[in-house]
Short mmCIF file of C-alpha atoms in Angstrom, two decimals:
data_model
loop_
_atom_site.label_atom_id
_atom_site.label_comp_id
_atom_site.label_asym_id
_atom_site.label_seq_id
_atom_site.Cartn_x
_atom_site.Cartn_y
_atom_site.Cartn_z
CA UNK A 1 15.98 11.51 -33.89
CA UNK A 2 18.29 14.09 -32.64
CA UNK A 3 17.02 16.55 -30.30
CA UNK A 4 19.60 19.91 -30.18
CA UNK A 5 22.20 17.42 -31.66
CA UNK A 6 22.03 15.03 -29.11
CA UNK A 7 20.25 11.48 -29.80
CA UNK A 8 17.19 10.94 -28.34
CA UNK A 9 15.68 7.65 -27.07
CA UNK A 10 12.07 9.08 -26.63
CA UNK A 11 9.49 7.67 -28.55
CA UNK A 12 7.88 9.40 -30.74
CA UNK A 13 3.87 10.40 -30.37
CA UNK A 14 1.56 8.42 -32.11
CA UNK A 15 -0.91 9.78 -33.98
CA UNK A 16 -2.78 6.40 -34.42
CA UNK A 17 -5.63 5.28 -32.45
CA UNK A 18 -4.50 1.53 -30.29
CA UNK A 19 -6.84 -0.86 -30.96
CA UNK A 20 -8.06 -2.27 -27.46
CA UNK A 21 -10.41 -4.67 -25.75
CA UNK A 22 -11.54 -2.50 -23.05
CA UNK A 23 -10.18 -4.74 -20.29
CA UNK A 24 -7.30 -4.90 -18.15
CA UNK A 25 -5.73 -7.80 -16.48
CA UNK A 26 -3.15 -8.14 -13.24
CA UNK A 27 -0.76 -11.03 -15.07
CA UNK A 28 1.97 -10.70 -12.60
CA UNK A 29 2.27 -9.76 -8.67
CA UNK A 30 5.94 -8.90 -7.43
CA UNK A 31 7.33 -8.39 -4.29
CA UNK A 32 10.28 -7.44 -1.67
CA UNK A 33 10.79 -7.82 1.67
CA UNK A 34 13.82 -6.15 2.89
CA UNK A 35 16.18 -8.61 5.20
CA UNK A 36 14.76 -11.29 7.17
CA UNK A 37 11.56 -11.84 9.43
CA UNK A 38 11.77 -10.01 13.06
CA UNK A 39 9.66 -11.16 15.68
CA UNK A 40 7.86 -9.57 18.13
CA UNK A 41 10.79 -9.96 21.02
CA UNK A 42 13.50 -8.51 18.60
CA UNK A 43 11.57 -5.11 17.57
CA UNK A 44 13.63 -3.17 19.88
CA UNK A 45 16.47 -4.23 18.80
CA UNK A 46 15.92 -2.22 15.45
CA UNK A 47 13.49 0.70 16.45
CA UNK A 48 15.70 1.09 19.97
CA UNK A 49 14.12 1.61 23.78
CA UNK A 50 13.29 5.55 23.76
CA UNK A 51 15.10 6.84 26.86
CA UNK A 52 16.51 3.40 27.17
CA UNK A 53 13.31 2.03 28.89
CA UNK A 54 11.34 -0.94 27.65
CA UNK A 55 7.57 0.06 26.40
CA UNK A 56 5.01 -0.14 28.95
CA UNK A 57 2.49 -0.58 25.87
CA UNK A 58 4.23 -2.90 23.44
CA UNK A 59 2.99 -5.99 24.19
CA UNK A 60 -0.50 -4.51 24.72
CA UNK A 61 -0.87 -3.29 21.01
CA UNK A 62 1.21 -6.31 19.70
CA UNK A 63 -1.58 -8.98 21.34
CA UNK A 64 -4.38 -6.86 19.87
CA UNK A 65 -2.89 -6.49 16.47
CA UNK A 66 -2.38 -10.27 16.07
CA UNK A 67 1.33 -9.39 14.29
CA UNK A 68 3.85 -11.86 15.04
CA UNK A 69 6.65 -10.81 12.21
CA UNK A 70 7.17 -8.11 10.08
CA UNK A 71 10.11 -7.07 8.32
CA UNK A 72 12.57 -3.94 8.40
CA UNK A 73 14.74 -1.80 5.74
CA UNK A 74 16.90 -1.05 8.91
CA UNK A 75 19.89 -2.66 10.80
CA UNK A 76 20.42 -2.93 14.59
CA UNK A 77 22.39 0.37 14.29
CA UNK A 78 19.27 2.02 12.43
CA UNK A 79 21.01 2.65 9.30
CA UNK A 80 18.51 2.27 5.77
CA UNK A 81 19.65 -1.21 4.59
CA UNK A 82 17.03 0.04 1.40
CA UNK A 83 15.57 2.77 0.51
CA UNK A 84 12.05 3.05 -0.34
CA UNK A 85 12.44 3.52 -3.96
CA UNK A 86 14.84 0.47 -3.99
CA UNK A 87 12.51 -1.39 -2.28
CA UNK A 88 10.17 -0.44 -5.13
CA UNK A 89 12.03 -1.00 -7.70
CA UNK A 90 13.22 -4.33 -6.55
CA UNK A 91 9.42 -5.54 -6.09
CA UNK A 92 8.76 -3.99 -10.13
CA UNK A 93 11.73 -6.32 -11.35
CA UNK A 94 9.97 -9.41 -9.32
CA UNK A 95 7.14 -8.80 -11.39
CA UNK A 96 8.44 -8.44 -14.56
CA UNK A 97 10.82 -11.22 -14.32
CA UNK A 98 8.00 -13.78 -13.76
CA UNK A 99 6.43 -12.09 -16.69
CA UNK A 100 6.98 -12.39 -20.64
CA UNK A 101 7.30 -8.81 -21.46
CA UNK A 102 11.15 -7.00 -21.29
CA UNK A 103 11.39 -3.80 -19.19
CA UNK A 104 11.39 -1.30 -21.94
CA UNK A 105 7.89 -2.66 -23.06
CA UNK A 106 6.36 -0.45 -20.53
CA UNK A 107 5.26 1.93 -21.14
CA UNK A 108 3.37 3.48 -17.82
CA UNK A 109 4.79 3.34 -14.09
CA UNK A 110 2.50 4.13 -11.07
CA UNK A 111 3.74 4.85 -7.59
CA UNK A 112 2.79 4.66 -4.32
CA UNK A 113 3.68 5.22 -0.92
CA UNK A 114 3.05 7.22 2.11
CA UNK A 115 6.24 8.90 2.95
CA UNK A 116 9.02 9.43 -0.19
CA UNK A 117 12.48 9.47 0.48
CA UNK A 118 12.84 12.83 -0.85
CA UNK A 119 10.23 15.51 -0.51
CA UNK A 120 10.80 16.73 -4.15
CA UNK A 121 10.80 14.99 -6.88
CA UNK A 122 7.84 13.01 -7.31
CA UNK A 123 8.52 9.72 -6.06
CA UNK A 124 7.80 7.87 -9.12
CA UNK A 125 10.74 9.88 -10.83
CA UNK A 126 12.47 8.41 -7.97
CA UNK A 127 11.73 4.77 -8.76
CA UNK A 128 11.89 5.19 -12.19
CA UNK A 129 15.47 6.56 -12.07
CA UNK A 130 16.63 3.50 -9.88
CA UNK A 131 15.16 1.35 -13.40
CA UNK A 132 17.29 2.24 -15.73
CA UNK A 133 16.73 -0.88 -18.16
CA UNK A 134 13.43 1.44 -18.41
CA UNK A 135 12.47 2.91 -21.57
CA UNK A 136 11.55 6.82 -20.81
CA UNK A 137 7.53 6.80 -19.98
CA UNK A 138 4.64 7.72 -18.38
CA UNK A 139 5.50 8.04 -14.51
CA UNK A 140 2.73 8.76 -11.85
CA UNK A 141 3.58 9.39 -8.01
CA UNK A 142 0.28 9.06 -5.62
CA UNK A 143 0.63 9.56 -2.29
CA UNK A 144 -1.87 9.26 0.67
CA UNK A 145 -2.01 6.65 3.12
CA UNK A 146 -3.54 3.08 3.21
CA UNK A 147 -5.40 4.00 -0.41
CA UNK A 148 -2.63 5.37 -2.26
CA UNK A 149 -1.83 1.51 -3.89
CA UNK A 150 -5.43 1.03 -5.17
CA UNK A 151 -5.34 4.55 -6.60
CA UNK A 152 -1.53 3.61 -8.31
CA UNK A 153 -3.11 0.26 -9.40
CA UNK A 154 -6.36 2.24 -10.49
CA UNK A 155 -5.08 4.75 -12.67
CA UNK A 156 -2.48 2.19 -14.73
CA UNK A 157 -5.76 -0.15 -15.01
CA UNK A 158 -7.98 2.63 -16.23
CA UNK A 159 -5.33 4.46 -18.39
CA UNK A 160 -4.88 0.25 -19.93
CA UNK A 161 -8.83 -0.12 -20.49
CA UNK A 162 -9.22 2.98 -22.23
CA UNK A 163 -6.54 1.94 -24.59
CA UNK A 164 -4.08 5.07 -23.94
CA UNK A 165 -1.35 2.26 -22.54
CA UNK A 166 -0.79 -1.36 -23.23
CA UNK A 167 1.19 -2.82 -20.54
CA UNK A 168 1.60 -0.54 -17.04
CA UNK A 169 3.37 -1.23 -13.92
CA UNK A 170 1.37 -0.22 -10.71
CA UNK A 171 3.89 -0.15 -7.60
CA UNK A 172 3.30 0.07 -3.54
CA UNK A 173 6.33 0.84 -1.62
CA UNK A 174 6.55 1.71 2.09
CA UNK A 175 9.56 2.51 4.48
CA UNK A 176 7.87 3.46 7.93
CA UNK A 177 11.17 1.76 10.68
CA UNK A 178 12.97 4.54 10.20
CA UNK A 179 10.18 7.05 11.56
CA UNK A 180 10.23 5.35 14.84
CA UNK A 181 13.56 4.90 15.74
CA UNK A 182 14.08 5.87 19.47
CA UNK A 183 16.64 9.01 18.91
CA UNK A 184 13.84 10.93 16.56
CA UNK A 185 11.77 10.87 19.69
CA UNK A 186 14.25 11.32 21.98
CA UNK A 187 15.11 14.71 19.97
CA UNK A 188 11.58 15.91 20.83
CA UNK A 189 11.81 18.62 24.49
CA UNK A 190 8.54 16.45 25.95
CA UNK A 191 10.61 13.33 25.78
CA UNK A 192 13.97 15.22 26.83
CA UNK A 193 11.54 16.41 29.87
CA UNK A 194 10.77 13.08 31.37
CA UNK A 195 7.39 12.28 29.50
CA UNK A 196 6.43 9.03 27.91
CA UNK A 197 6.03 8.50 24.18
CA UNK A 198 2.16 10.02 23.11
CA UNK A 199 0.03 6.85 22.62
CA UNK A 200 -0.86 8.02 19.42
CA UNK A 201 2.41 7.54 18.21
CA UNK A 202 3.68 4.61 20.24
CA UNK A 203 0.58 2.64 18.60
CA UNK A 204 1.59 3.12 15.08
CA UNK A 205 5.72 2.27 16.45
CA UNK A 206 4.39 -1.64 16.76
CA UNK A 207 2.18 -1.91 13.94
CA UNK A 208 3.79 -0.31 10.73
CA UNK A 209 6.65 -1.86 8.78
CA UNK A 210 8.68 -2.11 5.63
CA UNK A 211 7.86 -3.65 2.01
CA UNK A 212 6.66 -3.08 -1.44
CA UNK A 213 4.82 -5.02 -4.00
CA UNK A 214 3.88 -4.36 -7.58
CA UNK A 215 1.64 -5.53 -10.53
CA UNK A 216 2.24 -6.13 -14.38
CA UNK A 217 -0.54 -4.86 -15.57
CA UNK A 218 -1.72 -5.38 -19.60
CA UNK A 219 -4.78 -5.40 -22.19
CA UNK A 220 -4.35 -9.00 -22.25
CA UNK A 221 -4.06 -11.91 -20.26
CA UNK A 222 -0.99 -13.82 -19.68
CA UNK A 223 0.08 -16.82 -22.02
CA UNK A 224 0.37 -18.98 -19.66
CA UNK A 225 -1.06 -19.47 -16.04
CA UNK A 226 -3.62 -17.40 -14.65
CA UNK A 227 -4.77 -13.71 -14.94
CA UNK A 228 -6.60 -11.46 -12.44
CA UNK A 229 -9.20 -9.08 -15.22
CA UNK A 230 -10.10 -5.82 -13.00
CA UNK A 231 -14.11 -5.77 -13.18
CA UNK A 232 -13.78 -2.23 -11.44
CA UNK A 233 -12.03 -0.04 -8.37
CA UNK A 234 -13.71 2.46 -6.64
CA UNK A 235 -12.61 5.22 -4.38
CA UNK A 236 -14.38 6.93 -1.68
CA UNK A 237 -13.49 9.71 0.07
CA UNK A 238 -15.42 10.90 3.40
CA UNK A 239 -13.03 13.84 4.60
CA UNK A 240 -15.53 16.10 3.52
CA UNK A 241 -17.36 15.17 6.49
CA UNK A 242 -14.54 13.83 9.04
CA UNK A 243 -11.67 15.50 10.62
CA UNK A 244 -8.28 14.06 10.07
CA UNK A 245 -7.02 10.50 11.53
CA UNK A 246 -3.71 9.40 10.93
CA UNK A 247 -1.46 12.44 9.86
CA UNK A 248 2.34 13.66 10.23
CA UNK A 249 3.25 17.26 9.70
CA UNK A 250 1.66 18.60 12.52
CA UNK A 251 1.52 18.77 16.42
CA UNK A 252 -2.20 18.63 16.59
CA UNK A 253 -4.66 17.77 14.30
CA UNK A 254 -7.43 20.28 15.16
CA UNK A 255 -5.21 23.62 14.41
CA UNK A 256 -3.33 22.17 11.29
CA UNK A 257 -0.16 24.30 11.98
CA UNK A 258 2.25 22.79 9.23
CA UNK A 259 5.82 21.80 10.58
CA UNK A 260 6.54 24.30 7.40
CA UNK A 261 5.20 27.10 9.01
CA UNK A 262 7.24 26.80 12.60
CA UNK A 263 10.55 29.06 12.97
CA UNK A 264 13.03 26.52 11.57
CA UNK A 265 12.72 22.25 10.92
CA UNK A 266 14.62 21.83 14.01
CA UNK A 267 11.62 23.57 15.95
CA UNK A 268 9.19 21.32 14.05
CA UNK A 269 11.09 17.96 14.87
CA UNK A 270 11.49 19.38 18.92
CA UNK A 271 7.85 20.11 19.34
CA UNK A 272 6.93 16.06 17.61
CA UNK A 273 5.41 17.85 14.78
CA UNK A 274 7.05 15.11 12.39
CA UNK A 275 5.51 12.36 13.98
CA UNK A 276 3.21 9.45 12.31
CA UNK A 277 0.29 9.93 14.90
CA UNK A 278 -2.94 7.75 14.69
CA UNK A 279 -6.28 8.85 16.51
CA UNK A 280 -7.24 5.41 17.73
CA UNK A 281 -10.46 6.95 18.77
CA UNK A 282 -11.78 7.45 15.39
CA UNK A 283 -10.69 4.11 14.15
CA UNK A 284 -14.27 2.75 14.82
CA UNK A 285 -15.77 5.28 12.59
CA UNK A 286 -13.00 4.02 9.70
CA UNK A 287 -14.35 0.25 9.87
CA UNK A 288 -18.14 1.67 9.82
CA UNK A 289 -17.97 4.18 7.13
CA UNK A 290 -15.93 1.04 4.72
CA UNK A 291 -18.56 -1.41 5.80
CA UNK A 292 -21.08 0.83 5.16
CA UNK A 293 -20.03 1.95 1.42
CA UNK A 294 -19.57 -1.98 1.12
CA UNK A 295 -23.30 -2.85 1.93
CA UNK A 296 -23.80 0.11 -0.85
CA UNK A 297 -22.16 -1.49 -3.29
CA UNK A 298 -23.87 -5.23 -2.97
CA UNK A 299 -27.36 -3.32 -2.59
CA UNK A 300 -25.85 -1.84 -6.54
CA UNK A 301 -26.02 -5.44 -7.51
CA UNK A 302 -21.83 -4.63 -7.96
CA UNK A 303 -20.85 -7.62 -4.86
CA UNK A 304 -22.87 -10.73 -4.62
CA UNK A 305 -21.77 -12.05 -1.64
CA UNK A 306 -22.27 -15.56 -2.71
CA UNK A 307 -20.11 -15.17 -5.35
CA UNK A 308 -17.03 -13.89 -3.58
CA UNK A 309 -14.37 -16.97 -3.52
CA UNK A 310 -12.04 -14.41 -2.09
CA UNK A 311 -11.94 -12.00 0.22
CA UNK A 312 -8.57 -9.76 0.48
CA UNK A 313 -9.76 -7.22 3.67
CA UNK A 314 -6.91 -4.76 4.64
CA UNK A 315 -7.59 -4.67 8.47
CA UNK A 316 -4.68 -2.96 10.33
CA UNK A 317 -5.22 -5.12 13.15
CA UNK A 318 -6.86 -8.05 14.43
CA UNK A 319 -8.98 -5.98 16.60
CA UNK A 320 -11.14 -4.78 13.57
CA UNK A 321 -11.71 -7.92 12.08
CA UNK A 322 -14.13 -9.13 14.29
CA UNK A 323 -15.41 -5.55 13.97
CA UNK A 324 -16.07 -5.74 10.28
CA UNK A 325 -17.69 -9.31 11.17
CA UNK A 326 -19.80 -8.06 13.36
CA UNK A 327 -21.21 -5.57 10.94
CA UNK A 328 -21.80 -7.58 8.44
CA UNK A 329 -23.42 -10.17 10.18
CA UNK A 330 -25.76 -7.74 11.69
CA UNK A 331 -26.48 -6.64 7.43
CA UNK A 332 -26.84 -9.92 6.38
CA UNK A 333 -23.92 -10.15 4.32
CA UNK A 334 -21.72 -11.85 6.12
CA UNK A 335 -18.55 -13.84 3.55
CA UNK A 336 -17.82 -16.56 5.10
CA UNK A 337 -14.60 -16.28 7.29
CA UNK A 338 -12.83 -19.42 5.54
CA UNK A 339 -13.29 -17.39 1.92
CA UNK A 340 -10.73 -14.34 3.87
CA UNK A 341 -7.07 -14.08 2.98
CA UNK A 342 -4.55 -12.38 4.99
CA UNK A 343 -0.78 -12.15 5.79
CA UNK A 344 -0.72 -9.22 8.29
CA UNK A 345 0.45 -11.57 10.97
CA UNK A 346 3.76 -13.01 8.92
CA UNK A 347 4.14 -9.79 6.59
CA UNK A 348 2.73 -6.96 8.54
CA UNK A 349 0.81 -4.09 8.47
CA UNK A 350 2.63 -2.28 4.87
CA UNK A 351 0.14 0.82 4.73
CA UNK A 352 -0.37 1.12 0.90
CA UNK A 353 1.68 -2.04 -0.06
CA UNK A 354 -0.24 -4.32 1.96
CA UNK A 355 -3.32 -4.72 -0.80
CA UNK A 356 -0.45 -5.47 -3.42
CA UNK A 357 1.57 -8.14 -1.32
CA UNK A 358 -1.80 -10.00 0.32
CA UNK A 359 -2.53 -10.55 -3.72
CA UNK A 360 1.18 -11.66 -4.26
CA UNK A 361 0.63 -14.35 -1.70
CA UNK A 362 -2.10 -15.36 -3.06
CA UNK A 363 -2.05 -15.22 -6.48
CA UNK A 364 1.65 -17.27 -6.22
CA UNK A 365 0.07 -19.74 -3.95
CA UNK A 366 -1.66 -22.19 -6.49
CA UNK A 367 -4.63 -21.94 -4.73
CA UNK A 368 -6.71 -20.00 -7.27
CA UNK A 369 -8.57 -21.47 -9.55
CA UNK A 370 -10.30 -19.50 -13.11
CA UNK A 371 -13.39 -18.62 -13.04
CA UNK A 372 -13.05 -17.34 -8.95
CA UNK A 373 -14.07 -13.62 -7.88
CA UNK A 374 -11.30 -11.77 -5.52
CA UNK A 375 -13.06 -9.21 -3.70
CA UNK A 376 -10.21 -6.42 -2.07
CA UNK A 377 -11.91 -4.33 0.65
CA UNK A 378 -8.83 -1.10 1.63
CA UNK A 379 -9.84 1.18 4.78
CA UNK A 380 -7.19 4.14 4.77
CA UNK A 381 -7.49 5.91 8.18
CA UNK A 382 -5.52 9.28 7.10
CA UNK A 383 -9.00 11.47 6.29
CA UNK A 384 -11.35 8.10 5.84
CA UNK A 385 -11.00 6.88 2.64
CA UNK A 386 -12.04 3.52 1.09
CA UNK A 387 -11.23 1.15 -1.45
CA UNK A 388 -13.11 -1.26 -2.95
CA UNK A 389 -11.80 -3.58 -5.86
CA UNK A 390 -13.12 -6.67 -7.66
CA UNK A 391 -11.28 -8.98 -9.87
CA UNK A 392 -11.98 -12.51 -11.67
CA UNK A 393 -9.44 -15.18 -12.38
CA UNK A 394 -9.10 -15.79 -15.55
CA UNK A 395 -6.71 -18.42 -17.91
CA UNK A 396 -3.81 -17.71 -19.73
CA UNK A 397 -4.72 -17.11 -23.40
CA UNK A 398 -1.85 -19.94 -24.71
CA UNK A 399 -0.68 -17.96 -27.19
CA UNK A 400 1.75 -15.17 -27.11
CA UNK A 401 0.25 -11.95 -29.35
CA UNK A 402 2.97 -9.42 -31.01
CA UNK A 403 3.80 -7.17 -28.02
CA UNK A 404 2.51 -3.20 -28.62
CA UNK A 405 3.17 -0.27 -27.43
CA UNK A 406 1.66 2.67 -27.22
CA UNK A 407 4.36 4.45 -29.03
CA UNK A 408 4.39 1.75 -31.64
#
């Protein structure tokens, strides 16, 4: 096909309905983790002392949020050692690697992540341009906080069951070290005037850090090993009702005054209007509302407690796990704490790639077995959001099946 005398690689449309089996299955789970492990004494080293004076808080919020290692896309001089949509793409080619399928038999890419590298294009195009063994496809950018992985991983899943896609990549990238490196703050005139670091900031400087994960995603099991089949995700957003939590973009949260609409960037950056802030006040009312739509869903007959082998909770700190505990033992539906999976203390808190790398861990482990329910429980703080998600391990089929397309 030559398109104004050029050829083209772009598949044509088909005009054929795919024949499909209504289900989608997780066969793969990649992942990347820039550099090595840093531990809780070396943090500085990367982020920097702002003002060159040791936090007064760190090893307050570090003892609450249980982390004892994360990892960082940034060097002891603070340059990007990866970029976030290198990061992605890294963690897609982990995934398909371990898979069957070659790269150009994909034929849908969804992206996540809280903050893009660039503010324009959509940072799917982004990923997909650092993929260039790629065929030309379907590419989705979502963007939101905590949630924004689920709703990647939801929309490849859904676009899979209803047949439009055979085999989808869902990705979950984040980059947060290089918000809170000490000379962005030290930029700012309340920091240049002698005042500390706003809590609301400093508490988000020792809990967020760098990695991505993705997941092959088909109409089919795997041929060999085990599967994860999506029974269903839901959504739920409550920001109809609640003011905003965790933001960036503006100095305060109750006027909304974008850093867009200040004199010049430079103004916006002086006056901390870039910052990743967290209102650690509302964080209670986060855990409740999840909790809450949880106890919805099991009274829907849609989570049997008993049945749960599994539970994947996205907690962005210790603190709230005995939180969620507590709640559900005072409903009655208590899983039992040896059933709950978690790597935030050796990976992290990742924001939207945490769901994604808690089920690498996992589902690499050898620990699953078919037949076993995975229940994934995602509070997003940014305007309270939930995510629920429930999967079932299933076999490897044993046979390889022709490989389809949907352009085939």
């Amino acid at each position: 096909m030559y398109i104004l005398g050029v050829p083209s690689t772009v598949p044509l449309p088909t005009t054929q309905s795919l024949e499909h089996s209504g289900n989608a299955f997780i066969t793969h789970v990649g992942k990347f983790l820039p550099g090595n492990p840093i531990a809780n004494d070396d943090m500085e080293a990367y982020l920097g002392q702002v003002n060159d004076r040791a936090s007064r808080v760190k090893a307050r919020i570090l003892k609450s949020n249980g982390i004892q290692q994360r990892y960082y896309a940034l060097d002891q001089q603070q340059q990007t050692t990866f970029s976030n949509r290198q990061m992605a793409a890294a963690a897609i080619r982990d995934a398909l690697q371990q898979s069957e399928l070659g790269p150009r038999e994909i034929d849908l890419l969804a992206c996540a992540t809280t903050w893009p590298d660039l503010l324009v294009p959509g940072f799917a195009s982004m990923v997909h341009g650092e993929l260039p063994e790629l065929a030309p496809l379907e590419a989705t950018s979502h963007q939101g906080v905590c949630c924004a992985g689920v709703a990647a991983l939801k929309y490849a899943t859904s676009q899979i069951q209803l047949g439009k896609k055979r085999q989808a990549i869902a990705v979950a990238s984040e980059l947060a070290s290089r918000l809170f490196k000490n000379t962005r703050f030290e930029a700012e005139r309340a920091i240049q005037a002698g005042e500390n670091l706003p809590f609301d900031t400093e508490f988000l400087r020792w809990m967020l850090s760098d990695g991505a994960g993705a997941c092959v995603i088909r109409d089919r099991p795997a041929a060999k090993g085990l599967s994860l089949k999506v029974e269903w995700i839901e959504i739920v957003s409550h920001a109809n009702a609640y003011p905003v939590c965790m933001y960036a973009g503006v100095d305060t949260p109750e006027h909304l005054k974008s850093w867009m609409d200040y004199p010049s960037q430079a103004d916006a950056a002086h006056e901390g209007a870039l910052n990743l802030r967290q209102n650690i006040r509302l964080l209670d009312t986060v855990v409740q509302l999840g909790v809450e739509g949880w106890l919805r869903l099991i009274e829907a007959g849609r989570v049997r407690p008993e049945n749960i082998d599994w539970l994947l909770c996205h907690y962005s700190s210790h603190f709230f796990r005995s939180q969620i505990v507590e709640l559900l033992d005072k409903a009655g539906c208590m899983i039992p704490e040896e059933k709950w999976f978690t790597n935030l203390y050796t990976r992290g808190n990742t924001g939207c790639a945490s769901i994604y790398l808690m089920l690498e861990e996992l589902f690499n482990s050898g620990r699953l077995q078919p037949g076993q329910k995975i229940f994934c429980f995602v509070p997003e703080s940014g305007r309270f959001t939930t995510a629920y998600m429930l999967l079932t391990v299933v076999e490897g089929q044993g046979e390889t099946l022709p490989i389809l397309t949907s352009n085939t």
